[in-house]
Coordinates of C-alpha atoms in Angstrom, one line a residue:
M1 CA -172.6 50.9 -192.1
K2 CA -173.0 53.8 -194.6
S3 CA -169.4 53.7 -195.8
G4 CA -168.2 52.5 -199.2
I5 CA -166.4 49.5 -197.7
D6 CA -168.7 47.3 -195.7
G7 CA -167.6 45.3 -192.7
D8 CA -168.2 41.8 -194.3
R9 CA -166.1 42.8 -197.3
I10 CA -163.3 43.9 -195.0
A11 CA -163.4 40.6 -193.1
R12 CA -163.4 38.5 -196.3
D13 CA -161.0 40.3 -198.6
T14 CA -157.2 40.7 -198.6
I15 CA -156.0 43.9 -200.1
A16 CA -152.8 45.0 -201.7
A17 CA -151.4 48.3 -202.9
V18 CA -148.1 50.2 -203.5
S19 CA -147.6 52.1 -200.2
S20 CA -144.5 54.0 -201.3
G21 CA -144.1 56.9 -203.7
T22 CA -143.9 56.2 -207.4
G23 CA -140.9 56.4 -209.6
G24 CA -138.3 55.6 -206.9
A25 CA -135.6 53.0 -206.9
V26 CA -137.5 50.9 -204.3
A27 CA -141.2 50.2 -204.2
V28 CA -143.1 48.9 -201.1
I29 CA -146.2 46.7 -201.7
R30 CA -148.4 46.2 -198.6
L31 CA -150.8 43.4 -198.1
S32 CA -153.4 43.1 -195.3
G33 CA -156.1 40.5 -194.6
P34 CA -156.7 36.8 -194.0
A35 CA -154.9 35.7 -197.1
A36 CA -151.8 37.9 -196.7
G37 CA -149.7 35.0 -195.4
E38 CA -150.7 32.6 -198.2
A39 CA -150.1 35.3 -200.8
L40 CA -146.6 35.9 -199.4
R41 CA -145.9 32.2 -199.4
A42 CA -147.2 31.8 -203.0
L43 CA -144.8 34.5 -204.3
C44 CA -141.8 33.9 -202.1
G45 CA -142.0 30.1 -201.5
R46 CA -142.1 30.5 -197.7
L47 CA -143.1 32.8 -194.8
P48 CA -140.3 34.8 -193.3
E49 CA -139.8 34.9 -189.6
P50 CA -142.3 37.4 -188.2
R51 CA -141.1 41.1 -188.1
R52 CA -137.7 40.3 -189.7
A53 CA -136.8 41.3 -193.2
S54 CA -135.8 38.3 -195.4
L55 CA -134.3 38.3 -198.9
A56 CA -136.6 36.4 -201.2
V57 CA -137.0 35.6 -204.9
L58 CA -140.5 36.6 -206.1
R59 CA -142.1 34.2 -208.6
D60 CA -145.4 34.2 -210.4
P61 CA -147.4 31.4 -208.8
A62 CA -149.1 30.6 -212.1
S63 CA -146.1 30.4 -214.4
D64 CA -143.2 30.1 -211.9
E65 CA -141.6 33.0 -213.8
R66 CA -139.1 35.0 -211.8
L67 CA -140.4 38.5 -211.2
D68 CA -137.9 40.1 -209.0
E69 CA -135.7 39.7 -205.9
G70 CA -136.3 41.8 -202.8
L71 CA -137.1 41.9 -199.1
A72 CA -140.2 40.2 -197.7
L73 CA -141.7 40.9 -194.2
W74 CA -144.4 39.1 -192.4
F75 CA -146.6 40.7 -189.6
P76 CA -149.1 38.2 -188.2
A77 CA -152.2 39.6 -186.5
P78 CA -152.8 41.2 -184.2
R79 CA -149.4 42.8 -183.9
S80 CA -149.5 44.7 -187.2
A81 CA -150.4 48.2 -188.4
T82 CA -153.9 47.2 -189.4
G83 CA -154.5 44.6 -186.6
E84 CA -154.8 41.9 -189.4
D85 CA -152.3 39.6 -191.0
M86 CA -150.0 41.8 -193.0
A87 CA -147.1 41.4 -195.4
E88 CA -144.7 43.8 -197.2
L89 CA -142.7 43.3 -200.3
Q90 CA -139.8 45.7 -200.9
I91 CA -138.9 45.4 -204.5
H92 CA -137.3 47.4 -207.3
G93 CA -139.3 50.4 -208.2
G94 CA -139.5 50.1 -211.9
R95 CA -143.1 50.3 -213.3
A96 CA -142.9 47.0 -215.1
V97 CA -141.6 45.2 -212.0
V98 CA -144.3 46.7 -209.8
A99 CA -147.0 45.9 -212.3
A100 CA -145.9 42.3 -212.7
V101 CA -145.8 41.7 -208.9
L102 CA -149.3 43.3 -208.5
A103 CA -150.7 41.3 -211.3
A104 CA -149.4 38.0 -209.8
L105 CA -150.9 39.0 -206.4
F106 CA -154.4 39.9 -207.8
A107 CA -154.5 36.6 -209.7
L108 CA -154.6 34.9 -206.3
P109 CA -157.9 34.0 -204.6
G110 CA -159.3 36.6 -202.2
M111 CA -156.9 39.3 -203.3
R112 CA -158.0 42.7 -204.6
P113 CA -156.6 46.3 -204.9
A114 CA -156.9 48.5 -201.8
E115 CA -159.3 51.4 -202.0
A116 CA -158.2 54.9 -201.0
G117 CA -157.4 55.0 -197.3
E118 CA -158.4 51.4 -196.7
F119 CA -155.3 50.3 -194.8
T120 CA -155.8 53.2 -192.3
R121 CA -159.5 52.5 -192.2
R122 CA -158.9 48.9 -191.2
A123 CA -156.4 50.1 -188.6
F124 CA -159.2 52.2 -187.1
L125 CA -161.8 49.5 -187.3
N126 CA -159.5 47.1 -185.6
G127 CA -158.7 49.5 -182.8
R128 CA -155.1 50.3 -183.9
M129 CA -155.8 54.1 -184.1
D130 CA -158.6 56.6 -183.5
L131 CA -160.1 59.0 -186.0
A132 CA -158.0 61.9 -184.7
A133 CA -154.8 59.9 -185.2
A134 CA -155.9 58.9 -188.7
E135 CA -156.4 62.6 -189.5
G136 CA -153.0 63.3 -188.0
L137 CA -151.5 60.7 -190.4
A138 CA -153.1 62.4 -193.3
D139 CA -151.7 65.8 -192.1
L140 CA -148.3 64.1 -191.7
I141 CA -148.3 62.9 -195.3
A142 CA -149.4 66.4 -196.5
A143 CA -147.0 68.4 -194.1
E144 CA -145.1 71.2 -196.0
T145 CA -143.2 72.7 -193.1
E146 CA -141.3 71.5 -190.0
S147 CA -143.9 72.9 -187.6
Q148 CA -146.7 71.2 -189.5
R149 CA -144.7 67.9 -189.3
R150 CA -144.3 68.1 -185.6
L151 CA -148.0 68.9 -185.0
A152 CA -149.2 66.1 -187.3
L153 CA -146.8 63.7 -185.7
A154 CA -148.2 64.3 -182.3
H155 CA -151.8 63.8 -183.6
A156 CA -150.8 60.7 -185.7
F157 CA -149.5 59.0 -182.5
G158 CA -152.7 59.6 -180.6
H159 CA -151.9 62.6 -178.4
L160 CA -155.1 64.5 -179.3
G161 CA -157.1 61.3 -179.0
A162 CA -155.7 60.7 -175.5
R163 CA -156.6 64.3 -174.4
V164 CA -160.1 64.0 -175.7
E165 CA -160.6 60.6 -174.2
A166 CA -159.4 61.9 -170.8
W167 CA -162.1 64.6 -171.1
R168 CA -164.7 62.0 -172.0
R169 CA -163.7 59.8 -169.0
Q170 CA -164.1 62.8 -166.7
L171 CA -167.6 63.3 -168.0
I172 CA -168.5 59.6 -167.6
Q173 CA -167.3 59.7 -164.0
A174 CA -169.4 62.8 -163.3
M175 CA -172.4 61.3 -165.0
A176 CA -172.0 58.2 -162.8
L177 CA -172.1 60.3 -159.7
V178 CA -175.2 62.1 -160.9
E179 CA -176.9 58.9 -161.8
A180 CA -176.1 57.4 -158.4
G181 CA -178.6 59.9 -157.0
I182 CA -181.2 58.3 -159.2
D183 CA -180.5 54.9 -157.8
F184 CA -180.7 56.2 -154.2
S185 CA -183.5 58.7 -154.7
D186 CA -185.2 57.4 -151.6
E187 CA -182.2 58.5 -149.5
A188 CA -182.6 62.1 -148.7
D189 CA -179.0 63.1 -148.7
V190 CA -177.4 60.9 -151.3
P191 CA -178.6 62.7 -154.5
L192 CA -177.4 66.0 -153.2
E193 CA -174.1 64.6 -152.1
T194 CA -173.3 62.8 -155.3
R195 CA -174.4 65.9 -157.4
A196 CA -172.1 68.1 -155.3
M197 CA -169.2 65.7 -155.9
A198 CA -169.7 65.9 -159.7
H199 CA -169.9 69.7 -159.8
P200 CA -166.2 70.7 -159.5
P201 CA -164.9 68.3 -162.3
V202 CA -167.6 69.5 -164.7
I203 CA -166.7 73.2 -164.0
A204 CA -163.0 72.4 -164.6
L205 CA -163.8 70.5 -167.8
A206 CA -165.9 73.3 -169.1
G207 CA -163.0 75.6 -168.5
E208 CA -160.6 73.3 -170.4
L209 CA -162.9 73.0 -173.4
R210 CA -163.4 76.8 -173.5
A211 CA -159.6 77.4 -173.4
A212 CA -159.1 74.7 -176.1
L213 CA -161.7 76.4 -178.4
T214 CA -160.2 79.8 -177.8
D215 CA -156.7 78.6 -178.7
R216 CA -156.3 78.9 -182.5
R217 CA -152.6 78.1 -182.6
G218 CA -153.0 74.6 -183.9
A219 CA -155.3 75.7 -186.8
L220 CA -153.0 78.6 -187.6
L221 CA -150.0 76.2 -187.7
R222 CA -151.9 73.6 -189.8
E223 CA -153.5 76.0 -192.3
G224 CA -150.9 78.7 -192.2
A225 CA -150.9 82.4 -191.1
V226 CA -152.4 84.8 -193.7
I227 CA -150.4 87.9 -194.4
A228 CA -152.0 90.5 -196.6
L229 CA -150.1 93.2 -198.6
A230 CA -152.4 96.3 -198.7
G231 CA -151.9 99.8 -199.9
R232 CA -152.6 102.4 -202.5
P233 CA -152.2 101.6 -206.2
N234 CA -148.6 101.5 -207.5
A235 CA -147.1 101.3 -203.9
G236 CA -145.1 98.2 -205.1
K237 CA -147.2 95.5 -203.5
S238 CA -146.8 93.1 -206.5
S239 CA -143.1 93.7 -206.7
L240 CA -142.8 93.1 -203.0
M241 CA -144.8 89.8 -203.3
N242 CA -142.5 88.6 -206.1
A243 CA -139.4 89.5 -204.0
L244 CA -140.7 87.7 -200.9
A245 CA -141.7 84.6 -203.0
A246 CA -138.4 84.7 -204.9
R247 CA -140.3 84.3 -208.2
D248 CA -142.7 86.1 -210.5
V249 CA -146.1 85.5 -209.0
A250 CA -147.7 88.8 -209.7
I251 CA -147.7 91.0 -212.8
V252 CA -145.8 94.3 -212.2
S253 CA -146.8 97.4 -214.1
D254 CA -146.7 101.2 -213.7
E255 CA -150.4 101.3 -214.6
P256 CA -152.6 101.8 -211.6
G257 CA -155.1 99.0 -210.9
T258 CA -153.1 96.2 -212.5
T259 CA -153.9 93.8 -209.7
R260 CA -157.6 93.1 -210.0
D261 CA -158.0 89.9 -208.1
V262 CA -156.4 88.7 -204.9
L263 CA -153.2 86.7 -205.6
E264 CA -152.0 84.1 -203.1
V265 CA -148.7 82.3 -202.7
A266 CA -147.7 79.8 -200.0
L267 CA -144.3 80.4 -198.3
D268 CA -142.2 78.6 -195.7
L269 CA -141.0 81.2 -193.2
A270 CA -138.7 79.8 -190.6
G271 CA -140.4 76.4 -190.8
H272 CA -143.9 77.8 -190.7
K273 CA -146.5 77.9 -193.4
V274 CA -147.6 81.4 -194.5
T275 CA -150.1 82.4 -197.2
L276 CA -149.1 85.8 -198.7
L277 CA -151.8 87.8 -200.3
D278 CA -151.3 90.5 -203.0
T279 CA -154.5 92.7 -203.0
A280 CA -155.8 95.3 -205.3
G281 CA -154.8 98.9 -204.6
L282 CA -157.3 100.6 -202.3
R283 CA -158.7 103.7 -203.9
E284 CA -161.9 105.0 -205.5
A285 CA -162.5 102.5 -208.3
T286 CA -162.7 103.7 -211.9
G287 CA -164.7 100.7 -213.3
K288 CA -166.7 97.7 -212.3
V289 CA -163.8 95.2 -212.6
E290 CA -161.5 97.3 -210.4
A291 CA -164.4 97.9 -207.9
E292 CA -164.9 94.1 -207.6
G293 CA -161.1 93.7 -207.1
I294 CA -161.2 96.3 -204.3
R295 CA -164.2 94.6 -202.7
R296 CA -162.4 91.2 -202.7
A297 CA -159.2 92.9 -201.4
R298 CA -161.1 94.4 -198.4
A299 CA -162.7 91.0 -197.6
R300 CA -159.4 89.1 -197.7
I301 CA -157.6 91.8 -195.7
G302 CA -160.3 91.4 -193.1
E303 CA -159.4 87.7 -192.7
A304 CA -155.7 88.3 -192.4
D305 CA -153.6 87.6 -189.3
L306 CA -151.1 90.3 -190.3
V307 CA -151.7 93.3 -192.6
L308 CA -148.6 94.9 -194.2
W309 CA -149.5 98.4 -195.4
V310 CA -147.1 99.1 -198.3
H311 CA -146.4 102.9 -198.6
D312 CA -144.7 104.4 -201.6
A313 CA -141.8 106.4 -200.1
T314 CA -141.8 108.7 -203.1
D315 CA -145.3 110.0 -202.0
G316 CA -144.0 111.6 -198.9
P317 CA -144.8 110.8 -195.2
A318 CA -146.6 107.5 -194.5
P319 CA -150.2 107.6 -193.1
E320 CA -150.5 107.6 -189.3
A321 CA -152.7 104.5 -189.4
I322 CA -153.9 102.0 -192.0
P323 CA -156.8 103.7 -193.9
D324 CA -159.8 101.9 -195.3
A325 CA -158.4 98.4 -194.6
P326 CA -160.3 96.6 -191.9
A327 CA -158.1 93.9 -190.4
G328 CA -159.4 90.8 -188.7
D329 CA -159.9 90.4 -185.0
G330 CA -156.6 90.3 -183.3
A331 CA -154.7 91.0 -186.5
A332 CA -151.4 92.9 -186.4
R333 CA -150.6 95.9 -188.7
W334 CA -147.2 96.8 -189.9
L335 CA -146.0 99.7 -192.1
L336 CA -143.6 99.0 -195.0
A337 CA -142.1 102.1 -196.6
N338 CA -141.3 100.8 -200.1
K339 CA -139.1 102.2 -202.9
A340 CA -136.5 103.3 -200.3
D341 CA -134.0 103.3 -203.2
L342 CA -135.8 106.1 -205.0
A343 CA -136.5 108.6 -202.2
P344 CA -135.5 109.3 -198.6
V345 CA -137.8 107.6 -196.2
P346 CA -139.3 109.9 -193.5
L347 CA -139.6 108.7 -190.0
A348 CA -142.7 106.7 -189.2
S349 CA -145.2 108.2 -186.8
P350 CA -145.3 107.1 -183.2
E351 CA -148.5 105.1 -184.1
W352 CA -146.3 102.5 -185.9
A353 CA -143.5 102.4 -183.3
A354 CA -141.4 99.3 -183.9
R355 CA -143.8 98.0 -186.5
S356 CA -142.3 99.8 -189.4
F357 CA -139.8 98.6 -192.0
T358 CA -137.9 100.3 -194.8
V359 CA -137.6 98.2 -197.9
A360 CA -136.9 98.4 -201.6
A361 CA -138.6 95.5 -203.4
T362 CA -136.6 96.0 -206.6
T363 CA -133.1 96.0 -205.0
G364 CA -133.8 93.7 -202.0
E365 CA -132.9 96.4 -199.5
G366 CA -134.4 95.6 -196.1
L367 CA -136.0 92.3 -197.2
A368 CA -133.8 90.1 -195.0
D369 CA -134.9 92.0 -191.8
L370 CA -138.6 91.9 -192.9
I371 CA -138.5 88.2 -193.6
A372 CA -136.8 87.6 -190.2
A373 CA -139.5 89.7 -188.5
L374 CA -142.3 87.8 -190.3
G375 CA -140.8 84.5 -189.3
A376 CA -140.6 85.6 -185.6
F377 CA -144.2 86.9 -185.8
V378 CA -145.6 83.6 -187.0
A379 CA -143.4 81.6 -184.6
A380 CA -144.7 83.7 -181.6
R381 CA -148.3 83.1 -182.8
V382 CA -148.0 79.3 -182.9
E383 CA -145.6 78.8 -180.0
G384 CA -146.5 75.5 -178.2
A385 CA -148.8 74.4 -180.9
E386 CA -147.0 71.0 -181.3
H387 CA -149.1 69.9 -178.3
P388 CA -152.5 68.3 -178.9
M389 CA -154.8 71.0 -180.4
L390 CA -158.2 71.2 -181.9
V391 CA -156.9 71.9 -185.4
R392 CA -159.8 70.8 -187.6
E393 CA -163.3 72.2 -187.9
R394 CA -164.6 68.7 -187.0
H395 CA -162.7 68.7 -183.8
R396 CA -163.8 72.2 -182.9
A397 CA -167.5 71.4 -183.7
G398 CA -167.4 68.4 -181.4
A399 CA -165.8 70.3 -178.5
S400 CA -168.2 73.2 -179.0
E401 CA -171.2 71.0 -178.9
A402 CA -169.9 69.3 -175.7
L403 CA -169.3 72.7 -174.1
G404 CA -172.8 73.8 -175.0
H405 CA -174.3 70.8 -173.1
L406 CA -172.0 71.5 -170.1
D407 CA -173.0 75.1 -170.0
L408 CA -176.7 74.0 -169.9
A409 CA -175.9 71.5 -167.2
L410 CA -174.0 74.0 -165.1
A411 CA -176.7 76.7 -165.6
G412 CA -179.4 74.3 -164.2
W413 CA -177.2 72.4 -161.8
D414 CA -179.4 73.2 -158.8
D415 CA -182.7 73.0 -160.5
L416 CA -182.5 70.1 -163.1
S417 CA -183.6 66.6 -162.1
E418 CA -180.9 64.0 -161.9
E419 CA -182.2 62.4 -165.2
L420 CA -182.0 65.7 -167.2
L421 CA -178.6 66.6 -165.7
A422 CA -177.2 63.2 -166.5
E423 CA -178.6 63.5 -170.1
E424 CA -176.8 66.7 -170.7
L425 CA -173.5 65.1 -169.5
R426 CA -174.2 62.1 -171.6
L427 CA -174.7 64.3 -174.7
A428 CA -171.5 66.2 -174.0
A429 CA -169.6 62.9 -173.6
R430 CA -171.1 61.7 -176.9
A431 CA -170.0 64.8 -178.7
L432 CA -166.4 64.3 -177.5
G433 CA -166.5 60.6 -178.5
R434 CA -167.3 61.6 -182.1
I435 CA -163.9 63.4 -182.3
T436 CA -162.0 60.2 -181.7
G437 CA -164.5 57.9 -183.4
A438 CA -165.4 56.2 -180.1
I439 CA -169.0 56.9 -180.7
G440 CA -171.1 57.4 -183.9
T441 CA -168.5 56.8 -186.5
E442 CA -170.6 55.6 -189.4
D443 CA -171.2 59.1 -190.9
L444 CA -167.6 60.2 -190.4
L445 CA -165.6 57.3 -191.9
D446 CA -165.9 58.3 -195.5
V447 CA -165.2 62.0 -194.7
V448 CA -162.0 61.1 -192.8
F449 CA -160.6 58.4 -195.0
R450 CA -161.3 60.2 -198.3
E451 CA -158.1 62.2 -197.6
F452 CA -155.8 59.2 -198.0
C453 CA -154.2 57.8 -201.1
I454 CA -154.2 54.1 -202.0
G455 CA -151.6 52.3 -199.9
K456 CA -151.9 54.4 -196.8

């Protein structure tokens, strides 16, 4: 195994770590491994009834000094989160208390501090969760919005893994049918019949994978929609960004070209994560620094899911379309007529239709309607994304590789030998298996579990 924690060490060691946040009134210390029960007995004097919290006095086994009083829980294998013998101590959260209890634990034979992500890693190695579920748990811990929480929760409880495993089973069944033709190659009709039986499921699966790869809702929900503020210099983009963020994020000045680099701020709009970009004013640059800022602005605008063209209402009629600001594929474009408190706002051209808003960043006029519309825009883009989705690049790479092998198999369905056709199906199944960790996990373990903190 190429990971930093080898299998022999996992089988031999018992690990312990604080699995709750720091600085709270209560701290939870988790133990996992073959010596967890003996360690619990050494500190508490006895083993509690399995899976029932029991009040216990914790003492240092070496000095018999009373360390604290709290709750002790005992989870014998295999019915535990890691699949090993596990114990939990719920104690007072003071640093001195936690340090004293950990010191007493690590003085016991076979005990050591847990490494980052090691509890979850052991759960995976013992079959308690798959890799996609482990990644979902990491996303659940890092979730910033309600929609991210729902998506991460679905993945943490194995919904994506179940979907991918269903795809893999379909492939294995189709592969078995194709390989049956190899076993009965002397029979004239059997290879053709079994190959024909495998064809429809493979076509259907290729369609499912293609649809899953096309669906970007999960990635949009997890990573957040990107909304770019674009416009001419001094249109009020920085003021608008500060107003939407409800704090001073960008420097505001009457001097044109104040914003040189792309500024970013993360917002929670109606329970959805949004990254708001303030970009340099688009014009003919007057210097190298401003030119670089405009180049970066155009690049980031091209990646946005929504471009808000901010127009200075004091400059007269708004443009009929966004000039010189290439938006990304499928990106929406809205017009914001800013500084409505300083000048009458002319009617927007038919090009903008219902995608225009009148605002005044300095007074707050129109901001409530704009925020509501932005929330509705993001909600519509990610509707239904709480279901199992290919949200990570690793997931998408595995599904894309599998689809590539299926496309090759289907293109040569009538011409390839049974051996070559079965090999393409096998490679597709293997690519899907890497998503859940069912196949070829050695190179993935460190990448996945590096995201976790000690105690998780």
